[in-house]
């Protein structure tokens, strides 16, 4: 028998780095304090506009979540290309990052804030396993994984801290963490370039459709 994260409040944020607005959903037991979620999940998607996604029958879960839970219609990306948005989403500013080149920046970030408040965290990067342990690689697996979509390893105080680097893992580890009953309180998910909607939008025939969101909700 597997154990999920039942009986606790969960917040999901489906965020678009450049064009798509985030969807925030909460699930939990009756009477739970909705202002104090036990877990917060962010799933970073890309380059799919409001008009091509909302109301699209090929994206039924996203549309259901938007109508049932919450939809931040006025949430926009802050820059182009990808990386400045990922940096801004995890540090509150682009911090001078303007392109997708590998960077190392020494700024306060979400990891600092989480740990200062005793909160656990992990960043799950799809296809990171193709880098064979090199978490600072620029790209791996024929560019399925790209560092520009992994903001955590660009922070100096993460790079230089083995315990923090150990929390940047392949996406495949999330299932075992949830089934083991010990998912972190803050979860960041970066789908790889086959699954993040960049250039693919919402297409029911797309073999790379990222369908794990619904499974994660079910596990909780």
PDB file of C-alpha atoms in Angstrom:
ATOM      1  CA  UNK A   1       0.000   0.000   0.000  1.00  0.00           C
ATOM      2  CA  UNK A   2       1.272   3.444  -0.827  1.00  0.00           C
ATOM      3  CA  UNK A   3       0.847   6.485   1.344  1.00  0.00           C
ATOM      4  CA  UNK A   4       0.125   9.899  -0.031  1.00  0.00           C
ATOM      5  CA  UNK A   5      -0.271  13.274   1.596  1.00  0.00           C
ATOM      6  CA  UNK A   6      -3.851  12.802   2.691  1.00  0.00           C
ATOM      7  CA  UNK A   7      -5.541  14.916   5.298  1.00  0.00           C
ATOM      8  CA  UNK A   8      -3.334  17.924   4.666  1.00  0.00           C
ATOM      9  CA  UNK A   9      -3.792  21.071   2.649  1.00  0.00           C
ATOM     10  CA  UNK A  10      -1.919  21.231  -0.627  1.00  0.00           C
ATOM     11  CA  UNK A  11      -1.435  24.208  -2.911  1.00  0.00           C
ATOM     12  CA  UNK A  12      -0.618  23.674  -6.577  1.00  0.00           C
ATOM     13  CA  UNK A  13       0.666  26.421  -8.823  1.00  0.00           C
ATOM     14  CA  UNK A  14       0.880  25.750 -12.545  1.00  0.00           C
ATOM     15  CA  UNK A  15       3.023  28.611 -13.744  1.00  0.00           C
ATOM     16  CA  UNK A  16       3.890  29.765 -17.226  1.00  0.00           C
ATOM     17  CA  UNK A  17       7.292  31.345 -17.560  1.00  0.00           C
ATOM     18  CA  UNK A  18       6.476  33.467 -20.574  1.00  0.00           C
ATOM     19  CA  UNK A  19       2.867  33.457 -21.615  1.00  0.00           C
ATOM     20  CA  UNK A  20       0.594  31.290 -19.520  1.00  0.00           C
ATOM     21  CA  UNK A  21      -1.000  32.342 -16.232  1.00  0.00           C
ATOM     22  CA  UNK A  22      -0.705  30.169 -13.118  1.00  0.00           C
ATOM     23  CA  UNK A  23      -3.433  27.945 -11.793  1.00  0.00           C
ATOM     24  CA  UNK A  24      -3.565  27.621  -8.012  1.00  0.00           C
ATOM     25  CA  UNK A  25      -5.467  24.761  -6.455  1.00  0.00           C
ATOM     26  CA  UNK A  26      -5.964  23.717  -2.881  1.00  0.00           C
ATOM     27  CA  UNK A  27      -6.996  20.302  -1.635  1.00  0.00           C
ATOM     28  CA  UNK A  28      -7.179  19.118   1.928  1.00  0.00           C
ATOM     29  CA  UNK A  29      -9.315  17.706   4.662  1.00  0.00           C
ATOM     30  CA  UNK A  30     -12.456  19.442   5.805  1.00  0.00           C
ATOM     31  CA  UNK A  31     -11.764  22.108   8.368  1.00  0.00           C
ATOM     32  CA  UNK A  32      -8.125  22.461   7.431  1.00  0.00           C
ATOM     33  CA  UNK A  33      -6.650  25.922   7.724  1.00  0.00           C
ATOM     34  CA  UNK A  34      -6.609  27.061   4.115  1.00  0.00           C
ATOM     35  CA  UNK A  35      -4.128  29.802   4.991  1.00  0.00           C
ATOM     36  CA  UNK A  36      -1.516  27.314   6.155  1.00  0.00           C
ATOM     37  CA  UNK A  37      -0.968  24.733   3.391  1.00  0.00           C
ATOM     38  CA  UNK A  38       1.110  21.744   4.382  1.00  0.00           C
ATOM     39  CA  UNK A  39       2.563  21.459   0.885  1.00  0.00           C
ATOM     40  CA  UNK A  40       3.045  23.878  -1.986  1.00  0.00           C
ATOM     41  CA  UNK A  41       3.694  22.596  -5.517  1.00  0.00           C
ATOM     42  CA  UNK A  42       4.876  24.781  -8.402  1.00  0.00           C
ATOM     43  CA  UNK A  43       4.883  23.309 -11.917  1.00  0.00           C
ATOM     44  CA  UNK A  44       6.613  25.554 -14.437  1.00  0.00           C
ATOM     45  CA  UNK A  45       5.138  25.453 -17.939  1.00  0.00           C
ATOM     46  CA  UNK A  46       5.968  27.668 -20.912  1.00  0.00           C
ATOM     47  CA  UNK A  47       4.881  29.639 -23.939  1.00  0.00           C
ATOM     48  CA  UNK A  48       1.204  28.821 -24.118  1.00  0.00           C
ATOM     49  CA  UNK A  49      -1.120  31.789 -24.320  1.00  0.00           C
ATOM     50  CA  UNK A  50      -4.365  32.273 -22.459  1.00  0.00           C
ATOM     51  CA  UNK A  51      -6.379  32.152 -25.685  1.00  0.00           C
ATOM     52  CA  UNK A  52      -4.875  28.850 -26.814  1.00  0.00           C
ATOM     53  CA  UNK A  53      -5.195  27.137 -23.439  1.00  0.00           C
ATOM     54  CA  UNK A  54      -8.263  28.267 -21.523  1.00  0.00           C
ATOM     55  CA  UNK A  55     -11.291  26.599 -23.073  1.00  0.00           C
ATOM     56  CA  UNK A  56      -9.128  24.172 -25.040  1.00  0.00           C
ATOM     57  CA  UNK A  57     -10.646  20.654 -24.795  1.00  0.00           C
ATOM     58  CA  UNK A  58      -7.165  19.172 -25.144  1.00  0.00           C
ATOM     59  CA  UNK A  59      -6.283  20.570 -21.710  1.00  0.00           C
ATOM     60  CA  UNK A  60      -9.193  19.289 -19.594  1.00  0.00           C
ATOM     61  CA  UNK A  61      -7.399  19.126 -16.242  1.00  0.00           C
ATOM     62  CA  UNK A  62      -5.977  22.637 -16.492  1.00  0.00           C
ATOM     63  CA  UNK A  63      -9.367  24.053 -17.430  1.00  0.00           C
ATOM     64  CA  UNK A  64     -11.075  22.159 -14.628  1.00  0.00           C
ATOM     65  CA  UNK A  65      -8.546  23.461 -12.123  1.00  0.00           C
ATOM     66  CA  UNK A  66      -8.924  27.013 -13.424  1.00  0.00           C
ATOM     67  CA  UNK A  67     -12.678  26.946 -12.924  1.00  0.00           C
ATOM     68  CA  UNK A  68     -12.783  24.950  -9.687  1.00  0.00           C
ATOM     69  CA  UNK A  69      -9.868  26.367  -7.727  1.00  0.00           C
ATOM     70  CA  UNK A  70      -8.179  29.605  -8.704  1.00  0.00           C
ATOM     71  CA  UNK A  71      -6.865  31.358 -11.772  1.00  0.00           C
ATOM     72  CA  UNK A  72      -4.556  34.391 -11.683  1.00  0.00           C
ATOM     73  CA  UNK A  73      -5.556  35.949 -14.980  1.00  0.00           C
ATOM     74  CA  UNK A  74      -3.317  38.996 -14.600  1.00  0.00           C
ATOM     75  CA  UNK A  75      -0.142  37.011 -13.886  1.00  0.00           C
ATOM     76  CA  UNK A  76       2.447  37.477 -16.615  1.00  0.00           C
ATOM     77  CA  UNK A  77       6.034  36.553 -17.363  1.00  0.00           C
ATOM     78  CA  UNK A  78       8.569  39.266 -16.600  1.00  0.00           C
ATOM     79  CA  UNK A  79      10.971  38.853 -19.496  1.00  0.00           C
ATOM     80  CA  UNK A  80      12.115  36.816 -22.448  1.00  0.00           C
ATOM     81  CA  UNK A  81      13.727  34.285 -22.878  1.00  0.00           C
ATOM     82  CA  UNK A  82      13.132  31.605 -20.234  1.00  0.00           C
ATOM     83  CA  UNK A  83      15.814  31.934 -17.592  1.00  0.00           C
ATOM     84  CA  UNK A  84      15.053  35.445 -16.273  1.00  0.00           C
ATOM     85  CA  UNK A  85      11.522  34.260 -15.458  1.00  0.00           C
ATOM     86  CA  UNK A  86      12.779  31.249 -13.530  1.00  0.00           C
ATOM     87  CA  UNK A  87      15.204  33.416 -11.576  1.00  0.00           C
ATOM     88  CA  UNK A  88      12.469  35.944 -10.822  1.00  0.00           C
ATOM     89  CA  UNK A  89      10.092  33.199  -9.698  1.00  0.00           C
ATOM     90  CA  UNK A  90      12.628  31.921  -7.156  1.00  0.00           C
ATOM     91  CA  UNK A  91      14.284  35.144  -5.997  1.00  0.00           C
ATOM     92  CA  UNK A  92      11.759  37.909  -6.584  1.00  0.00           C
ATOM     93  CA  UNK A  93      13.785  39.624  -9.305  1.00  0.00           C
ATOM     94  CA  UNK A  94      15.617  38.818 -12.517  1.00  0.00           C
ATOM     95  CA  UNK A  95      18.748  39.988 -10.673  1.00  0.00           C
ATOM     96  CA  UNK A  96      20.428  41.128 -13.863  1.00  0.00           C
ATOM     97  CA  UNK A  97      19.871  37.863 -15.735  1.00  0.00           C
ATOM     98  CA  UNK A  98      18.796  38.676 -19.290  1.00  0.00           C
ATOM     99  CA  UNK A  99      19.474  35.512 -21.304  1.00  0.00           C
ATOM    100  CA  UNK A 100      19.723  31.724 -21.097  1.00  0.00           C
ATOM    101  CA  UNK A 101      23.489  31.532 -20.550  1.00  0.00           C
ATOM    102  CA  UNK A 102      24.707  29.640 -17.476  1.00  0.00           C
ATOM    103  CA  UNK A 103      24.987  32.018 -14.527  1.00  0.00           C
ATOM    104  CA  UNK A 104      26.001  31.936 -10.885  1.00  0.00           C
ATOM    105  CA  UNK A 105      24.467  34.705  -8.801  1.00  0.00           C
ATOM    106  CA  UNK A 106      24.890  35.511  -5.134  1.00  0.00           C
ATOM    107  CA  UNK A 107      21.440  36.728  -4.096  1.00  0.00           C
ATOM    108  CA  UNK A 108      18.835  35.847  -1.503  1.00  0.00           C
ATOM    109  CA  UNK A 109      16.400  33.298  -2.877  1.00  0.00           C
ATOM    110  CA  UNK A 110      13.437  31.144  -1.969  1.00  0.00           C
ATOM    111  CA  UNK A 111      15.684  28.422  -0.529  1.00  0.00           C
ATOM    112  CA  UNK A 112      17.081  30.904   1.994  1.00  0.00           C
ATOM    113  CA  UNK A 113      13.580  31.932   2.997  1.00  0.00           C
ATOM    114  CA  UNK A 114      12.274  28.383   3.280  1.00  0.00           C
ATOM    115  CA  UNK A 115      15.155  27.167   5.401  1.00  0.00           C
ATOM    116  CA  UNK A 116      15.025  30.275   7.603  1.00  0.00           C
ATOM    117  CA  UNK A 117      11.475  29.253   8.498  1.00  0.00           C
ATOM    118  CA  UNK A 118      12.241  25.569   8.933  1.00  0.00           C
ATOM    119  CA  UNK A 119      10.465  24.477   5.755  1.00  0.00           C
ATOM    120  CA  UNK A 120      11.596  21.496   3.700  1.00  0.00           C
ATOM    121  CA  UNK A 121      12.007  21.782  -0.069  1.00  0.00           C
ATOM    122  CA  UNK A 122      13.050  19.940  -3.202  1.00  0.00           C
ATOM    123  CA  UNK A 123      13.367  20.867  -6.855  1.00  0.00           C
ATOM    124  CA  UNK A 124      12.363  18.080  -9.244  1.00  0.00           C
ATOM    125  CA  UNK A 125      13.868  18.431 -12.712  1.00  0.00           C
ATOM    126  CA  UNK A 126      12.576  16.119 -15.415  1.00  0.00           C
ATOM    127  CA  UNK A 127      15.382  14.365 -17.352  1.00  0.00           C
ATOM    128  CA  UNK A 128      18.071  15.583 -14.929  1.00  0.00           C
ATOM    129  CA  UNK A 129      19.115  11.935 -14.622  1.00  0.00           C
ATOM    130  CA  UNK A 130      20.446  12.164 -18.191  1.00  0.00           C
ATOM    131  CA  UNK A 131      23.200  14.453 -16.872  1.00  0.00           C
ATOM    132  CA  UNK A 132      24.801  11.514 -15.035  1.00  0.00           C
ATOM    133  CA  UNK A 133      25.216  13.420 -11.798  1.00  0.00           C
ATOM    134  CA  UNK A 134      26.473  16.692 -13.286  1.00  0.00           C
ATOM    135  CA  UNK A 135      23.890  19.109 -11.939  1.00  0.00           C
ATOM    136  CA  UNK A 136      25.705  22.107 -13.408  1.00  0.00           C
ATOM    137  CA  UNK A 137      25.544  20.764 -16.961  1.00  0.00           C
ATOM    138  CA  UNK A 138      24.224  23.217 -19.538  1.00  0.00           C
ATOM    139  CA  UNK A 139      22.061  20.598 -21.280  1.00  0.00           C
ATOM    140  CA  UNK A 140      21.587  16.829 -21.310  1.00  0.00           C
ATOM    141  CA  UNK A 141      19.678  14.202 -23.266  1.00  0.00           C
ATOM    142  CA  UNK A 142      19.621  16.018 -26.593  1.00  0.00           C
ATOM    143  CA  UNK A 143      18.514  19.152 -24.720  1.00  0.00           C
ATOM    144  CA  UNK A 144      15.606  17.507 -22.924  1.00  0.00           C
ATOM    145  CA  UNK A 145      17.069  18.933 -19.710  1.00  0.00           C
ATOM    146  CA  UNK A 146      18.410  22.464 -19.838  1.00  0.00           C
ATOM    147  CA  UNK A 147      19.952  24.351 -16.963  1.00  0.00           C
ATOM    148  CA  UNK A 148      18.041  27.513 -17.881  1.00  0.00           C
ATOM    149  CA  UNK A 149      14.953  25.763 -16.494  1.00  0.00           C
ATOM    150  CA  UNK A 150      16.693  24.856 -13.220  1.00  0.00           C
ATOM    151  CA  UNK A 151      17.115  28.142 -11.338  1.00  0.00           C
ATOM    152  CA  UNK A 152      18.235  26.562  -8.077  1.00  0.00           C
ATOM    153  CA  UNK A 153      21.665  25.536  -9.338  1.00  0.00           C
ATOM    154  CA  UNK A 154      22.344  29.109 -10.433  1.00  0.00           C
ATOM    155  CA  UNK A 155      22.385  30.390  -6.854  1.00  0.00           C
ATOM    156  CA  UNK A 156      25.841  30.477  -5.326  1.00  0.00           C
ATOM    157  CA  UNK A 157      24.618  29.502  -1.865  1.00  0.00           C
ATOM    158  CA  UNK A 158      22.978  26.420  -3.372  1.00  0.00           C
ATOM    159  CA  UNK A 159      25.942  25.469  -5.565  1.00  0.00           C
ATOM    160  CA  UNK A 160      28.333  25.673  -2.614  1.00  0.00           C
ATOM    161  CA  UNK A 161      26.129  23.726  -0.208  1.00  0.00           C
ATOM    162  CA  UNK A 162      26.117  19.932  -0.774  1.00  0.00           C
ATOM    163  CA  UNK A 163      22.965  19.471   1.312  1.00  0.00           C
ATOM    164  CA  UNK A 164      21.106  21.966  -0.832  1.00  0.00           C
ATOM    165  CA  UNK A 165      22.415  20.508  -4.071  1.00  0.00           C
ATOM    166  CA  UNK A 166      21.167  17.123  -2.876  1.00  0.00           C
ATOM    167  CA  UNK A 167      17.645  18.582  -2.928  1.00  0.00           C
ATOM    168  CA  UNK A 168      17.845  19.200  -6.674  1.00  0.00           C
ATOM    169  CA  UNK A 169      16.778  15.831  -8.042  1.00  0.00           C
ATOM    170  CA  UNK A 170      15.331  14.082 -11.065  1.00  0.00           C
ATOM    171  CA  UNK A 171      11.561  14.299 -11.440  1.00  0.00           C
ATOM    172  CA  UNK A 172      11.286  10.533 -11.153  1.00  0.00           C
ATOM    173  CA  UNK A 173      11.989  10.776  -7.431  1.00  0.00           C
ATOM    174  CA  UNK A 174       8.763  12.642  -6.717  1.00  0.00           C
ATOM    175  CA  UNK A 175       6.547   9.575  -6.915  1.00  0.00           C
ATOM    176  CA  UNK A 176       8.611   7.690  -4.357  1.00  0.00           C
ATOM    177  CA  UNK A 177       8.710  10.739  -2.072  1.00  0.00           C
ATOM    178  CA  UNK A 178       4.918  11.030  -2.183  1.00  0.00           C
ATOM    179  CA  UNK A 179       4.298   7.307  -1.830  1.00  0.00           C
ATOM    180  CA  UNK A 180       6.741   7.213   1.061  1.00  0.00           C
ATOM    181  CA  UNK A 181       4.640   9.778   2.871  1.00  0.00           C
ATOM    182  CA  UNK A 182       7.428  12.338   3.092  1.00  0.00           C
ATOM    183  CA  UNK A 183       7.116  14.903   0.301  1.00  0.00           C
ATOM    184  CA  UNK A 184       8.758  18.238   1.094  1.00  0.00           C
ATOM    185  CA  UNK A 185       6.656  21.218   2.045  1.00  0.00           C
ATOM    186  CA  UNK A 186       7.799  23.182  -1.018  1.00  0.00           C
ATOM    187  CA  UNK A 187       8.002  21.348  -4.333  1.00  0.00           C
ATOM    188  CA  UNK A 188       9.260  22.884  -7.564  1.00  0.00           C
ATOM    189  CA  UNK A 189       8.767  20.907 -10.788  1.00  0.00           C
ATOM    190  CA  UNK A 190      10.405  21.778 -14.103  1.00  0.00           C
ATOM    191  CA  UNK A 191       9.130  19.531 -16.904  1.00  0.00           C
ATOM    192  CA  UNK A 192      11.729  18.873 -19.581  1.00  0.00           C
ATOM    193  CA  UNK A 193      11.590  20.453 -23.018  1.00  0.00           C
ATOM    194  CA  UNK A 194       9.363  17.676 -24.300  1.00  0.00           C
ATOM    195  CA  UNK A 195       6.726  18.302 -21.642  1.00  0.00           C
ATOM    196  CA  UNK A 196       6.684  22.007 -20.749  1.00  0.00           C
ATOM    197  CA  UNK A 197       4.254  23.076 -23.523  1.00  0.00           C
ATOM    198  CA  UNK A 198       6.914  25.204 -25.206  1.00  0.00           C
ATOM    199  CA  UNK A 199       6.151  24.856 -28.903  1.00  0.00           C
ATOM    200  CA  UNK A 200       3.573  22.140 -28.265  1.00  0.00           C
ATOM    201  CA  UNK A 201       0.693  23.927 -26.543  1.00  0.00           C
ATOM    202  CA  UNK A 202      -2.189  21.647 -25.566  1.00  0.00           C
ATOM    203  CA  UNK A 203      -2.488  18.826 -28.065  1.00  0.00           C
ATOM    204  CA  UNK A 204      -4.246  15.604 -27.147  1.00  0.00           C
ATOM    205  CA  UNK A 205      -2.279  13.736 -29.823  1.00  0.00           C
ATOM    206  CA  UNK A 206       1.100  14.910 -28.501  1.00  0.00           C
ATOM    207  CA  UNK A 207       3.019  11.896 -27.127  1.00  0.00           C
ATOM    208  CA  UNK A 208       4.925  14.275 -24.866  1.00  0.00           C
ATOM    209  CA  UNK A 209       1.831  15.546 -23.028  1.00  0.00           C
ATOM    210  CA  UNK A 210       2.712  16.138 -19.384  1.00  0.00           C
ATOM    211  CA  UNK A 211      -0.032  14.266 -17.539  1.00  0.00           C
ATOM    212  CA  UNK A 212       1.465  13.840 -14.078  1.00  0.00           C
ATOM    213  CA  UNK A 213      -0.369  16.743 -12.473  1.00  0.00           C
ATOM    214  CA  UNK A 214      -3.614  14.835 -12.104  1.00  0.00           C
ATOM    215  CA  UNK A 215      -1.733  11.851 -10.686  1.00  0.00           C
ATOM    216  CA  UNK A 216      -0.095  14.091  -8.089  1.00  0.00           C
ATOM    217  CA  UNK A 217      -3.465  15.470  -7.023  1.00  0.00           C
ATOM    218  CA  UNK A 218      -4.838  11.921  -6.756  1.00  0.00           C
ATOM    219  CA  UNK A 219      -1.880  10.896  -4.613  1.00  0.00           C
ATOM    220  CA  UNK A 220      -2.681  13.701  -2.201  1.00  0.00           C
TER     221      UNK A 220
END
